[in-house]
Amino acid sequence: MAARWLFLGFMLLILVGKAETRLSVEKLNNEVITSHRDLAADFKEMYFKQILDHFNYNSLGNGTYDQRYLITDQYWKKGYGPIFFYTGNEGDIWEFALNSGFITELAAVQGALVIFAEHRYYGKSLPFGKDSFNIPEVGLLTVEQALADYALMITELKNELGAQTCPVIVFGGSYGGMLSVYMRIRYPNIVAGALAASAPILSTAGLGDSAQFFQDVTADFQKINPACRDAVKGAFQKLNTLAQQKDYSRIQSAFSLCKTPSTPKDIHQLNGLLRNAFTMLAMLDYPYSTHFMGSMPAFPVKVACETMLNGTDLMLALRDTVGIMYNSTGQLTCYDLYSLYVECADPTGCGLGFNSNAWDYQACTEIEMCFESNNVTDMFPAMTFTEQQREQYCLKRWRVLPRPGWLKTQFWGQDLSAASNIIFSNGDLDPWANGGIRKTLSPSLIAINIPEGAHHLDLRESNPADPESVIVARKKESEIIAQWVKAARKESS
């Protein structure tokens, strides 16, 4: 899901991010705050001695591993201000810190300590080092273990920093937003409230329509121009016709592939690679250029549609369109089918590198994503991913059988009436949005919908190109969080 898709990786982010440090000033809650792209100087990288297995006293005893976290007290009113804690998700924690500037902006207003915690088995937080993805070592990669990590880290750091009475608000985007919801549900004694941005807590628990995701990806392009959807669909149909004719050399030429495809498996892989690019373009449809999970121009969906519709040959246009994602630098001379995209237990993509192994394992165990395209409600080739296909893949890859329904059992699914103090924010441009909570459930379970927002746009730093809807959303989020902090102080006094 989303953040796991670190396409160009952390080094690209650092190289580009540092090259474009930018200062801007915005008013939030009537206070002037400064935001900046390069937060590296503000955060200190630290390591926490974390328990390997929180729930089994026999297997590893009290064995520990080094869990990375980032911390800044630049704006903190020591011993009094709240703690803003980011529940790290499927990737290097710097990637999220550098792309969640709203949290730091809000900390400047509310005098908060900011902590970004890295999820076990991602980034540098590898419990067993290079052996972390061996079997059975990988078995300690669970949502429950990750939540316990965060609960223990918060508790211990509060004691170390003299912050025992400081209210804690958790933040997260995408899977990280799911974890923020779960933290508030599982550890309400530790967490006073949660901002869950673009958190698909329903679709990843096996709830909803399996065709919804790629239908929503398609809708983003259709909104720009229905002809764009039709052109993409037509290009895939031409590809399918050539594949049926086994005209593999023409397919290689049209898509600039490094090797000539020769089997239906290669064509399936090509379809997956092409579909994945449209997924990323839709998710990252921000109103300015970004370097998060790859390098994207401003309004990438619009750029993609212009590329599709300006081409004289549909397949060449499709190649150039996916190049916005896979070849943003223009340095690739050909596309390697099996290195640019890796098929896994998440049809929306697991990304590349060892972080993709971790997400693949999670998608084989607790996180359910049996999404499929059908070429009827979407513009993509029919590509199924049934529960049976998931079982077969996961048994072969990880020697595990998924447990459908477990996430719903553990974390309540849509039956959230007993929960409180959670903001569910979603952008209408985000294909993950309809897999989350779109309607306010109670006075303290609040849905904020952002008509012009892509994937957790509200967590990103302020930008002059921000649409009014996200500015309004951030202001509302700020006000609600301030109320939670005030109420938590009152309860503890």
CSV table of C-alpha atoms in Angstrom, one decimal:
chain,number,residue,atom,x,y,z
A,1,MET,CA,0.0,0.0,0.0
A,2,ALA,CA,1.1,2.9,-0.4
A,3,ALA,CA,4.2,3.9,1.5
A,4,ARG,CA,5.8,0.7,0.8
A,5,TRP,CA,6.2,1.8,-2.7
A,6,LEU,CA,9.4,3.6,-2.2
A,7,PHE,CA,10.2,3.5,-5.9
A,8,LEU,CA,13.4,5.5,-6.1
A,9,GLY,CA,14.3,5.0,-2.4
A,10,PHE,CA,15.5,7.2,0.3
A,11,MET,CA,18.7,8.3,-1.4
A,12,LEU,CA,16.8,10.0,-4.1
A,13,LEU,CA,14.6,11.8,-1.6
A,14,ILE,CA,17.7,13.1,0.3
A,15,LEU,CA,19.5,14.2,-2.8
A,16,VAL,CA,16.5,16.0,-4.2
A,17,GLY,CA,15.0,17.2,-1.0
A,18,LYS,CA,18.2,18.8,0.2
A,19,ALA,CA,18.6,20.5,-3.1
A,20,GLU,CA,15.3,22.4,-2.9
A,21,THR,CA,15.1,23.7,0.7
A,22,ARG,CA,12.3,26.2,0.7
A,23,LEU,CA,10.8,28.4,3.4
A,24,SER,CA,7.2,29.5,3.5
A,25,VAL,CA,5.0,31.1,6.1
A,26,GLU,CA,1.3,30.4,6.7
A,27,LYS,CA,-1.2,31.3,9.4
A,28,LEU,CA,-2.7,28.4,11.2
A,29,ASN,CA,-5.1,29.1,14.1
A,30,ASN,CA,-4.1,32.8,13.8
A,31,GLU,CA,-0.5,32.1,14.6
A,32,VAL,CA,2.4,32.5,12.2
A,33,ILE,CA,4.4,29.4,11.7
A,34,THR,CA,7.4,28.6,9.5
A,35,SER,CA,7.6,25.4,7.5
A,36,HIS,CA,10.5,24.1,5.6
A,37,ARG,CA,11.1,21.2,3.2
A,38,ASP,CA,14.4,19.9,4.7
A,39,LEU,CA,13.6,18.9,8.3
A,40,ALA,CA,16.8,16.8,8.6
A,41,ALA,CA,18.6,19.5,10.7
A,42,ASP,CA,15.7,19.6,13.2
A,43,PHE,CA,15.4,15.9,13.9
A,44,LYS,CA,17.9,13.8,15.9
A,45,GLU,CA,18.2,10.2,14.9
A,46,MET,CA,18.0,7.9,17.9
A,47,TYR,CA,17.7,4.3,18.8
A,48,PHE,CA,15.5,2.6,21.4
A,49,LYS,CA,16.1,-0.7,23.0
A,50,GLN,CA,12.9,-2.5,22.0
A,51,ILE,CA,11.6,-5.8,23.1
A,52,LEU,CA,11.7,-8.4,20.4
A,53,ASP,CA,8.6,-10.3,21.3
A,54,HIS,CA,6.1,-8.6,23.6
A,55,PHE,CA,3.8,-11.6,23.9
A,56,ASN,CA,5.9,-14.7,24.4
A,57,TYR,CA,8.1,-14.9,27.4
A,58,ASN,CA,9.7,-18.2,26.4
A,59,SER,CA,10.7,-17.8,22.8
A,60,LEU,CA,13.2,-15.0,23.1
A,61,GLY,CA,13.0,-14.0,26.7
A,62,ASN,CA,13.7,-10.3,27.1
A,63,GLY,CA,15.7,-10.1,23.9
A,64,THR,CA,15.9,-6.6,22.3
A,65,TYR,CA,16.6,-4.9,19.0
A,66,ASP,CA,17.5,-1.3,18.1
A,67,GLN,CA,14.4,0.5,16.9
A,68,ARG,CA,15.1,3.8,15.2
A,69,TYR,CA,13.2,7.0,15.9
A,70,LEU,CA,13.5,10.7,15.1
A,71,ILE,CA,12.9,13.4,17.6
A,72,THR,CA,12.9,17.1,17.8
A,73,ASP,CA,12.1,19.3,20.9
A,74,GLN,CA,12.7,22.5,18.9
A,75,TYR,CA,9.2,23.8,19.7
A,76,TRP,CA,8.4,21.8,22.8
A,77,LYS,CA,7.3,23.5,26.0
A,78,LYS,CA,9.3,21.1,28.1
A,79,GLY,CA,7.3,19.0,30.5
A,80,TYR,CA,4.1,20.6,29.5
A,81,GLY,CA,3.5,20.6,25.8
A,82,PRO,CA,1.9,17.6,24.1
A,83,ILE,CA,3.8,14.8,22.3
A,84,PHE,CA,3.0,14.3,18.6
A,85,PHE,CA,4.0,10.8,17.8
A,86,TYR,CA,4.0,9.5,14.2
A,87,THR,CA,3.3,5.7,14.0
A,88,GLY,CA,5.7,4.7,11.3
A,89,ASN,CA,4.6,2.6,8.5
A,90,GLU,CA,6.1,0.5,5.7
A,91,GLY,CA,9.3,2.2,4.9
A,92,ASP,CA,12.3,4.3,6.0
A,93,ILE,CA,11.2,6.7,8.8
A,94,TRP,CA,13.0,9.6,7.2
A,95,GLU,CA,10.8,9.3,4.2
A,96,PHE,CA,7.7,10.0,6.3
A,97,ALA,CA,9.3,12.7,8.4
A,98,LEU,CA,10.4,14.6,5.3
A,99,ASN,CA,6.9,14.3,3.8
A,100,SER,CA,4.7,15.1,6.9
A,101,GLY,CA,5.6,18.7,7.6
A,102,PHE,CA,2.2,19.5,8.9
A,103,ILE,CA,3.0,17.7,12.1
A,104,THR,CA,6.0,19.9,12.7
A,105,GLU,CA,4.1,23.0,11.8
A,106,LEU,CA,1.4,22.1,14.3
A,107,ALA,CA,4.1,21.4,16.9
A,108,ALA,CA,5.3,25.0,16.5
A,109,VAL,CA,1.8,26.3,17.2
A,110,GLN,CA,1.0,24.0,20.1
A,111,GLY,CA,4.5,23.7,21.7
A,112,ALA,CA,4.8,19.9,21.1
A,113,LEU,CA,7.6,17.4,21.2
A,114,VAL,CA,7.6,15.5,17.9
A,115,ILE,CA,8.7,11.8,17.5
A,116,PHE,CA,8.7,9.7,14.3
A,117,ALA,CA,9.0,6.0,15.2
A,118,GLU,CA,10.2,3.5,12.6
A,119,HIS,CA,8.1,0.3,12.2
A,120,ARG,CA,9.9,-2.9,13.0
A,121,TYR,CA,11.3,-4.7,10.0
A,122,TYR,CA,11.5,-1.5,8.0
A,123,GLY,CA,14.3,1.0,7.4
A,124,LYS,CA,17.1,0.3,9.9
A,125,SER,CA,14.8,-1.2,12.5
A,126,LEU,CA,15.6,-4.8,11.7
A,127,PRO,CA,15.1,-7.1,14.7
A,128,PHE,CA,17.5,-9.8,13.3
A,129,GLY,CA,19.6,-7.8,11.0
A,130,LYS,CA,20.2,-9.4,7.6
A,131,ASP,CA,18.3,-12.5,8.8
A,132,SER,CA,15.1,-10.6,9.6
A,133,PHE,CA,13.3,-12.0,6.5
A,134,ASN,CA,14.2,-15.6,7.1
A,135,ILE,CA,11.6,-18.0,8.3
A,136,PRO,CA,10.8,-18.1,11.3
A,137,GLU,CA,12.5,-14.8,12.2
A,138,VAL,CA,10.0,-12.8,10.1
A,139,GLY,CA,7.2,-14.2,12.2
A,140,LEU,CA,7.5,-11.3,14.7
A,141,LEU,CA,6.4,-8.9,12.0
A,142,THR,CA,2.8,-8.2,13.1
A,143,VAL,CA,0.5,-5.2,13.7
A,144,GLU,CA,0.2,-6.2,17.3
A,145,GLN,CA,4.0,-6.3,17.9
A,146,ALA,CA,4.4,-2.9,16.2
A,147,LEU,CA,1.7,-1.3,18.3
A,148,ALA,CA,3.3,-2.7,21.5
A,149,ASP,CA,6.6,-1.3,20.3
A,150,TYR,CA,5.1,2.2,20.1
A,151,ALA,CA,3.3,1.9,23.4
A,152,LEU,CA,6.5,0.9,25.2
A,153,MET,CA,8.5,3.6,23.4
A,154,ILE,CA,6.1,6.3,24.3
A,155,THR,CA,5.9,5.2,27.9
A,156,GLU,CA,9.7,4.9,28.4
A,157,LEU,CA,10.5,8.2,26.6
A,158,LYS,CA,7.9,10.1,28.6
A,159,ASN,CA,9.7,8.9,31.7
A,160,GLU,CA,13.1,9.7,30.4
A,161,LEU,CA,12.1,13.2,29.2
A,162,GLY,CA,10.1,14.2,32.3
A,163,ALA,CA,7.0,14.3,30.2
A,164,GLN,CA,4.8,11.9,32.2
A,165,THR,CA,1.8,14.3,32.2
A,166,CYS,CA,2.1,15.4,28.6
A,167,PRO,CA,-0.8,14.3,26.4
A,168,VAL,CA,0.1,12.1,23.4
A,169,ILE,CA,-1.5,12.5,20.0
A,170,VAL,CA,-0.6,10.0,17.3
A,171,PHE,CA,-0.5,10.7,13.6
A,172,GLY,CA,-0.1,8.5,10.6
A,173,GLY,CA,-0.8,8.3,6.9
A,174,SER,CA,-2.0,5.3,4.9
A,175,TYR,CA,-1.0,2.1,6.8
A,176,GLY,CA,0.5,4.5,9.4
A,177,GLY,CA,-2.9,6.1,9.7
A,178,MET,CA,-4.4,2.6,10.4
A,179,LEU,CA,-1.8,2.1,13.1
A,180,SER,CA,-2.8,5.5,14.7
A,181,VAL,CA,-6.4,4.3,14.8
A,182,TYR,CA,-5.4,1.0,16.3
A,183,MET,CA,-3.2,2.8,18.9
A,184,ARG,CA,-6.1,4.8,20.1
A,185,ILE,CA,-8.3,1.7,20.2
A,186,ARG,CA,-5.7,-0.6,21.9
A,187,TYR,CA,-3.9,1.9,24.1
A,188,PRO,CA,-6.3,4.7,25.1
A,189,ASN,CA,-4.5,4.9,28.4
A,190,ILE,CA,-1.4,6.1,26.5
A,191,VAL,CA,-2.9,7.9,23.5
A,192,ALA,CA,-5.3,10.8,23.9
A,193,GLY,CA,-6.3,11.1,20.2
A,194,ALA,CA,-5.4,10.1,16.7
A,195,LEU,CA,-5.2,11.8,13.3
A,196,ALA,CA,-5.5,9.0,10.7
A,197,ALA,CA,-4.9,10.4,7.2
A,198,SER,CA,-5.9,8.2,4.2
A,199,ALA,CA,-6.2,5.2,6.5
A,200,PRO,CA,-8.0,2.3,4.6
A,201,ILE,CA,-9.1,0.5,7.8
A,202,LEU,CA,-12.1,-1.1,6.0
A,203,SER,CA,-10.7,-2.3,2.7
A,204,THR,CA,-7.6,-3.8,4.3
A,205,ALA,CA,-9.8,-5.7,6.7
A,206,GLY,CA,-11.5,-7.5,3.8
A,207,LEU,CA,-14.5,-5.2,3.9
A,208,GLY,CA,-16.0,-3.7,0.7
A,209,ASP,CA,-15.9,-4.4,-3.0
A,210,SER,CA,-12.7,-5.9,-4.4
A,211,ALA,CA,-13.2,-3.9,-7.6
A,212,GLN,CA,-13.4,-0.5,-5.8
A,213,PHE,CA,-9.7,0.4,-5.7
A,214,PHE,CA,-9.0,0.2,-9.4
A,215,GLN,CA,-12.4,1.7,-10.2
A,216,ASP,CA,-11.3,4.7,-8.1
A,217,VAL,CA,-7.9,4.9,-9.8
A,218,THR,CA,-9.8,5.0,-13.1
A,219,ALA,CA,-12.2,7.7,-11.8
A,220,ASP,CA,-9.3,10.1,-11.2
A,221,PHE,CA,-8.3,10.0,-14.9
A,222,GLN,CA,-11.9,10.1,-16.1
A,223,LYS,CA,-12.5,13.3,-14.1
A,224,ILE,CA,-9.7,14.9,-16.1
A,225,ASN,CA,-11.2,13.8,-19.4
A,226,PRO,CA,-13.3,10.7,-20.2
A,227,ALA,CA,-11.2,10.4,-23.4
A,228,CYS,CA,-8.2,9.8,-21.2
A,229,ARG,CA,-9.8,6.7,-19.6
A,230,ASP,CA,-10.9,5.5,-23.1
A,231,ALA,CA,-7.3,6.0,-24.5
A,232,VAL,CA,-5.8,4.0,-21.6
A,233,LYS,CA,-8.3,1.2,-22.0
A,234,GLY,CA,-7.8,1.2,-25.8
A,235,ALA,CA,-4.0,0.9,-25.3
A,236,PHE,CA,-4.4,-2.1,-23.0
A,237,GLN,CA,-6.7,-3.7,-25.5
A,238,LYS,CA,-4.1,-3.3,-28.3
A,239,LEU,CA,-1.5,-4.8,-26.1
A,240,ASN,CA,-3.8,-7.8,-25.4
A,241,THR,CA,-4.5,-8.3,-29.1
A,242,LEU,CA,-0.7,-8.4,-29.8
A,243,ALA,CA,-0.2,-10.8,-26.9
A,244,GLN,CA,-2.9,-13.1,-28.2
A,245,GLN,CA,-1.1,-13.0,-31.6
A,246,LYS,CA,2.2,-13.7,-29.8
A,247,ASP,CA,3.7,-10.6,-31.6
A,248,TYR,CA,6.2,-10.3,-28.8
A,249,SER,CA,8.8,-8.3,-30.8
A,250,ARG,CA,6.3,-5.6,-31.5
A,251,ILE,CA,5.4,-5.4,-27.8
A,252,GLN,CA,9.0,-5.1,-26.9
A,253,SER,CA,9.5,-2.3,-29.4
A,254,ALA,CA,6.3,-0.4,-28.4
A,255,PHE,CA,7.1,-0.4,-24.7
A,256,SER,CA,10.9,-0.2,-25.0
A,257,LEU,CA,11.4,-3.3,-23.0
A,258,CYS,CA,15.0,-4.5,-22.2
A,259,LYS,CA,14.1,-8.1,-23.2
A,260,THR,CA,11.5,-9.5,-25.6
A,261,PRO,CA,8.6,-11.0,-23.6
A,262,SER,CA,8.1,-14.6,-24.6
A,263,THR,CA,5.4,-16.1,-22.3
A,264,PRO,CA,1.9,-15.2,-20.9
A,265,LYS,CA,3.7,-14.7,-17.6
A,266,ASP,CA,5.8,-11.9,-19.1
A,267,ILE,CA,2.6,-10.2,-20.4
A,268,HIS,CA,1.0,-10.5,-17.0
A,269,GLN,CA,4.0,-8.9,-15.5
A,270,LEU,CA,3.9,-6.1,-18.1
A,271,ASN,CA,0.2,-5.5,-17.3
A,272,GLY,CA,1.0,-5.3,-13.6
A,273,LEU,CA,3.9,-2.9,-14.2
A,274,LEU,CA,1.7,-0.6,-16.3
A,275,ARG,CA,-1.3,-0.7,-14.0
A,276,ASN,CA,1.0,0.1,-11.0
A,277,ALA,CA,2.2,3.3,-12.6
A,278,PHE,CA,-1.4,4.6,-12.8
A,279,THR,CA,-2.0,3.7,-9.2
A,280,MET,CA,1.0,5.8,-8.1
A,281,LEU,CA,0.0,8.7,-10.4
A,282,ALA,CA,-3.4,8.7,-8.8
A,283,MET,CA,-2.2,8.4,-5.2
A,284,LEU,CA,0.4,11.2,-5.6
A,285,ASP,CA,-1.8,13.6,-7.5
A,286,TYR,CA,-0.5,16.6,-5.6
A,287,PRO,CA,-0.8,20.2,-6.9
A,288,TYR,CA,3.0,20.7,-6.9
A,289,SER,CA,6.0,18.5,-7.8
A,290,THR,CA,7.1,16.0,-5.2
A,291,HIS,CA,9.9,13.5,-4.5
A,292,PHE,CA,7.9,11.0,-2.3
A,293,MET,CA,8.0,7.5,-3.6
A,294,GLY,CA,9.5,8.7,-6.8
A,295,SER,CA,9.7,12.0,-8.5
A,296,MET,CA,6.4,13.4,-9.7
A,297,PRO,CA,5.4,16.6,-11.6
A,298,ALA,CA,2.6,18.9,-10.3
A,299,PHE,CA,-0.8,17.4,-11.1
A,300,PRO,CA,0.6,14.1,-12.4
A,301,VAL,CA,-2.8,12.7,-13.4
A,302,LYS,CA,-3.4,15.8,-15.6
A,303,VAL,CA,0.1,15.4,-17.1
A,304,ALA,CA,-0.5,11.7,-17.7
A,305,CYS,CA,-3.8,12.4,-19.5
A,306,GLU,CA,-2.2,15.0,-21.7
A,307,THR,CA,0.5,12.5,-22.6
A,308,MET,CA,-2.0,9.8,-23.4
A,309,LEU,CA,-4.1,12.1,-25.6
A,310,ASN,CA,-1.3,13.9,-27.4
A,311,GLY,CA,0.2,10.6,-28.7
A,312,THR,CA,-0.4,9.4,-32.2
A,313,ASP,CA,0.0,5.7,-31.3
A,314,LEU,CA,-1.9,4.5,-28.2
A,315,MET,CA,0.8,2.0,-27.0
A,316,LEU,CA,3.6,4.5,-27.5
A,317,ALA,CA,1.5,7.0,-25.5
A,318,LEU,CA,0.9,4.4,-22.8
A,319,ARG,CA,4.7,3.8,-22.6
A,320,ASP,CA,5.4,7.5,-22.3
A,321,THR,CA,2.7,7.9,-19.7
A,322,VAL,CA,4.0,5.3,-17.4
A,323,GLY,CA,7.5,6.8,-17.9
A,324,ILE,CA,6.3,9.7,-15.8
A,325,MET,CA,6.5,7.2,-12.9
A,326,TYR,CA,9.3,4.9,-14.0
A,327,ASN,CA,11.6,7.2,-15.9
A,328,SER,CA,11.2,10.7,-14.5
A,329,THR,CA,14.9,11.4,-15.0
A,330,GLY,CA,14.8,10.3,-18.6
A,331,GLN,CA,17.9,8.2,-18.0
A,332,LEU,CA,16.4,4.7,-18.6
A,333,THR,CA,16.9,3.5,-22.1
A,334,CYS,CA,14.7,0.5,-21.7
A,335,TYR,CA,12.3,-0.9,-19.1
A,336,ASP,CA,13.2,-4.1,-17.2
A,337,LEU,CA,9.9,-5.9,-16.5
A,338,TYR,CA,11.1,-7.7,-13.4
A,339,SER,CA,13.3,-5.1,-11.7
A,340,LEU,CA,11.0,-2.1,-11.9
A,341,TYR,CA,7.9,-3.9,-10.5
A,342,VAL,CA,7.7,-6.9,-8.3
A,343,GLU,CA,4.4,-8.8,-8.1
A,344,CYS,CA,3.4,-9.6,-4.5
A,345,ALA,CA,0.5,-10.2,-2.2
A,346,ASP,CA,-0.6,-6.5,-2.6
A,347,PRO,CA,-2.0,-5.9,-6.0
A,348,THR,CA,-1.4,-2.1,-5.6
A,349,GLY,CA,2.3,-2.8,-5.3
A,350,CYS,CA,4.8,-3.7,-2.6
A,351,GLY,CA,7.6,-1.5,-3.9
A,352,LEU,CA,11.2,-2.6,-4.2
A,353,GLY,CA,14.1,-3.6,-1.9
A,354,PHE,CA,13.9,-5.3,1.5
A,355,ASN,CA,11.1,-3.0,2.7
A,356,SER,CA,8.9,-4.7,0.0
A,357,ASN,CA,9.6,-8.1,1.6
A,358,ALA,CA,8.2,-6.8,4.9
A,359,TRP,CA,5.1,-5.5,3.3
A,360,ASP,CA,4.6,-8.6,1.3
A,361,TYR,CA,4.7,-10.7,4.5
A,362,GLN,CA,2.2,-8.4,6.1
A,363,ALA,CA,-0.1,-8.7,3.1
A,364,CYS,CA,0.2,-12.4,3.4
A,365,THR,CA,-0.8,-12.4,7.1
A,366,GLU,CA,-3.0,-9.7,8.6
A,367,ILE,CA,-3.5,-7.1,5.9
A,368,GLU,CA,-6.1,-8.2,3.3
A,369,MET,CA,-5.9,-6.7,-0.1
A,370,CYS,CA,-7.6,-9.0,-2.6
A,371,PHE,CA,-8.2,-6.2,-5.0
A,372,GLU,CA,-8.7,-6.8,-8.7
A,373,SER,CA,-9.2,-5.0,-12.0
A,374,ASN,CA,-11.9,-6.2,-14.4
A,375,ASN,CA,-11.9,-4.0,-17.5
A,376,VAL,CA,-15.5,-3.3,-16.9
A,377,THR,CA,-15.6,-0.8,-14.0
A,378,ASP,CA,-12.0,0.2,-14.7
A,379,MET,CA,-9.7,0.9,-17.6
A,380,PHE,CA,-7.2,-1.9,-16.8
A,381,PRO,CA,-6.9,-5.5,-18.0
A,382,ALA,CA,-8.9,-8.1,-16.1
A,383,MET,CA,-6.4,-9.2,-13.4
A,384,THR,CA,-7.9,-11.3,-10.5
A,385,PHE,CA,-6.4,-11.7,-7.1
A,386,THR,CA,-8.8,-14.0,-5.2
A,387,GLU,CA,-8.4,-15.3,-1.7
A,388,GLN,CA,-7.4,-18.7,-3.2
A,389,GLN,CA,-4.7,-17.0,-5.2
A,390,ARG,CA,-3.5,-15.2,-2.2
A,391,GLU,CA,-3.3,-18.4,-0.2
A,392,GLN,CA,-1.3,-20.2,-2.9
A,393,TYR,CA,1.1,-17.3,-3.2
A,394,CYS,CA,1.7,-16.8,0.5
A,395,LEU,CA,2.1,-20.5,1.2
A,396,LYS,CA,4.7,-20.7,-1.5
A,397,ARG,CA,6.5,-17.5,-0.6
A,398,TRP,CA,6.4,-17.4,3.2
A,399,ARG,CA,4.9,-20.8,4.2
A,400,VAL,CA,2.0,-19.1,5.8
A,401,LEU,CA,-1.8,-19.1,5.3
A,402,PRO,CA,-3.6,-15.8,5.7
A,403,ARG,CA,-6.3,-15.5,8.3
A,404,PRO,CA,-9.2,-13.6,6.6
A,405,GLY,CA,-11.2,-11.5,9.1
A,406,TRP,CA,-8.5,-11.3,11.7
A,407,LEU,CA,-7.8,-7.6,11.4
A,408,LYS,CA,-11.5,-6.9,11.7
A,409,THR,CA,-11.7,-9.1,14.8
A,410,GLN,CA,-8.7,-7.4,16.4
A,411,PHE,CA,-9.4,-3.8,15.5
A,412,TRP,CA,-13.2,-3.7,15.1
A,413,GLY,CA,-13.6,-3.1,11.4
A,414,GLN,CA,-16.5,-0.7,10.9
A,415,ASP,CA,-17.9,-1.3,14.4
A,416,LEU,CA,-16.2,1.7,16.0
A,417,SER,CA,-18.9,3.1,18.1
A,418,ALA,CA,-17.0,2.4,21.3
A,419,ALA,CA,-14.0,4.3,20.1
A,420,SER,CA,-13.3,8.0,20.5
A,421,ASN,CA,-11.0,10.9,19.6
A,422,ILE,CA,-10.1,9.9,16.1
A,423,ILE,CA,-10.0,12.0,13.0
A,424,PHE,CA,-10.4,10.2,9.7
A,425,SER,CA,-9.2,12.4,6.9
A,426,ASN,CA,-9.4,11.4,3.2
A,427,GLY,CA,-9.0,13.1,-0.1
A,428,ASP,CA,-11.4,12.6,-3.0
A,429,LEU,CA,-8.5,12.1,-5.4
A,430,ASP,CA,-7.0,9.2,-3.4
A,431,PRO,CA,-8.0,5.7,-4.6
A,432,TRP,CA,-7.6,4.5,-1.0
A,433,ALA,CA,-10.2,6.9,0.3
A,434,ASN,CA,-13.3,4.7,-0.1
A,435,GLY,CA,-11.6,2.0,1.8
A,436,GLY,CA,-11.6,4.2,4.9
A,437,ILE,CA,-14.2,6.1,7.1
A,438,ARG,CA,-15.9,8.8,5.0
A,439,LYS,CA,-18.7,9.8,7.3
A,440,THR,CA,-18.5,11.2,10.9
A,441,LEU,CA,-19.6,8.5,13.3
A,442,SER,CA,-19.9,10.5,16.5
A,443,PRO,CA,-18.9,13.8,17.9
A,444,SER,CA,-15.4,12.4,18.6
A,445,LEU,CA,-15.1,10.1,15.5
A,446,ILE,CA,-14.8,12.8,12.9
A,447,ALA,CA,-14.5,12.4,9.2
A,448,ILE,CA,-12.8,15.2,7.2
A,449,ASN,CA,-13.1,14.9,3.4
A,450,ILE,CA,-10.8,16.9,1.2
A,451,PRO,CA,-12.3,17.3,-2.3
A,452,GLU,CA,-9.0,18.2,-3.9
A,453,GLY,CA,-6.8,16.0,-1.8
A,454,ALA,CA,-4.6,13.0,-2.9
A,455,HIS,CA,-3.0,10.5,-0.6
A,456,HIS,CA,-2.7,12.1,2.9
A,457,LEU,CA,-2.1,15.6,1.4
A,458,ASP,CA,-3.1,17.1,4.8
A,459,LEU,CA,0.0,15.6,6.5
A,460,ARG,CA,2.3,17.3,4.0
A,461,GLU,CA,3.8,20.7,4.8
A,462,SER,CA,2.0,23.9,3.8
A,463,ASN,CA,2.6,24.9,0.2
A,464,PRO,CA,1.5,28.0,-1.8
A,465,ALA,CA,-0.2,25.7,-4.3
A,466,ASP,CA,-2.4,24.0,-1.6
A,467,PRO,CA,-6.1,24.0,-2.5
A,468,GLU,CA,-8.4,25.7,-0.1
A,469,SER,CA,-10.0,22.4,1.0
A,470,VAL,CA,-6.7,21.1,2.5
A,471,ILE,CA,-6.1,24.5,4.3
A,472,VAL,CA,-9.5,24.3,5.8
A,473,ALA,CA,-9.0,20.6,6.8
A,474,ARG,CA,-5.7,21.3,8.5
A,475,LYS,CA,-7.2,24.2,10.5
A,476,LYS,CA,-10.1,21.9,11.6
A,477,GLU,CA,-7.6,19.2,12.6
A,478,SER,CA,-5.5,21.7,14.5
A,479,GLU,CA,-8.6,22.9,16.5
A,480,ILE,CA,-9.8,19.4,17.3
A,481,ILE,CA,-6.3,18.3,18.4
A,482,ALA,CA,-6.0,21.3,20.7
A,483,GLN,CA,-9.3,20.4,22.3
A,484,TRP,CA,-8.1,16.8,22.9
A,485,VAL,CA,-4.9,18.1,24.5
A,486,LYS,CA,-6.8,20.4,26.7
A,487,ALA,CA,-9.3,17.7,27.8
A,488,ALA,CA,-6.5,15.2,28.5
A,489,ARG,CA,-4.7,17.7,30.7
A,490,LYS,CA,-8.0,18.4,32.6
A,491,GLU,CA,-8.5,14.7,33.1
A,492,SER,CA,-5.0,14.1,34.5
A,493,SER,CA,-5.0,17.0,36.8
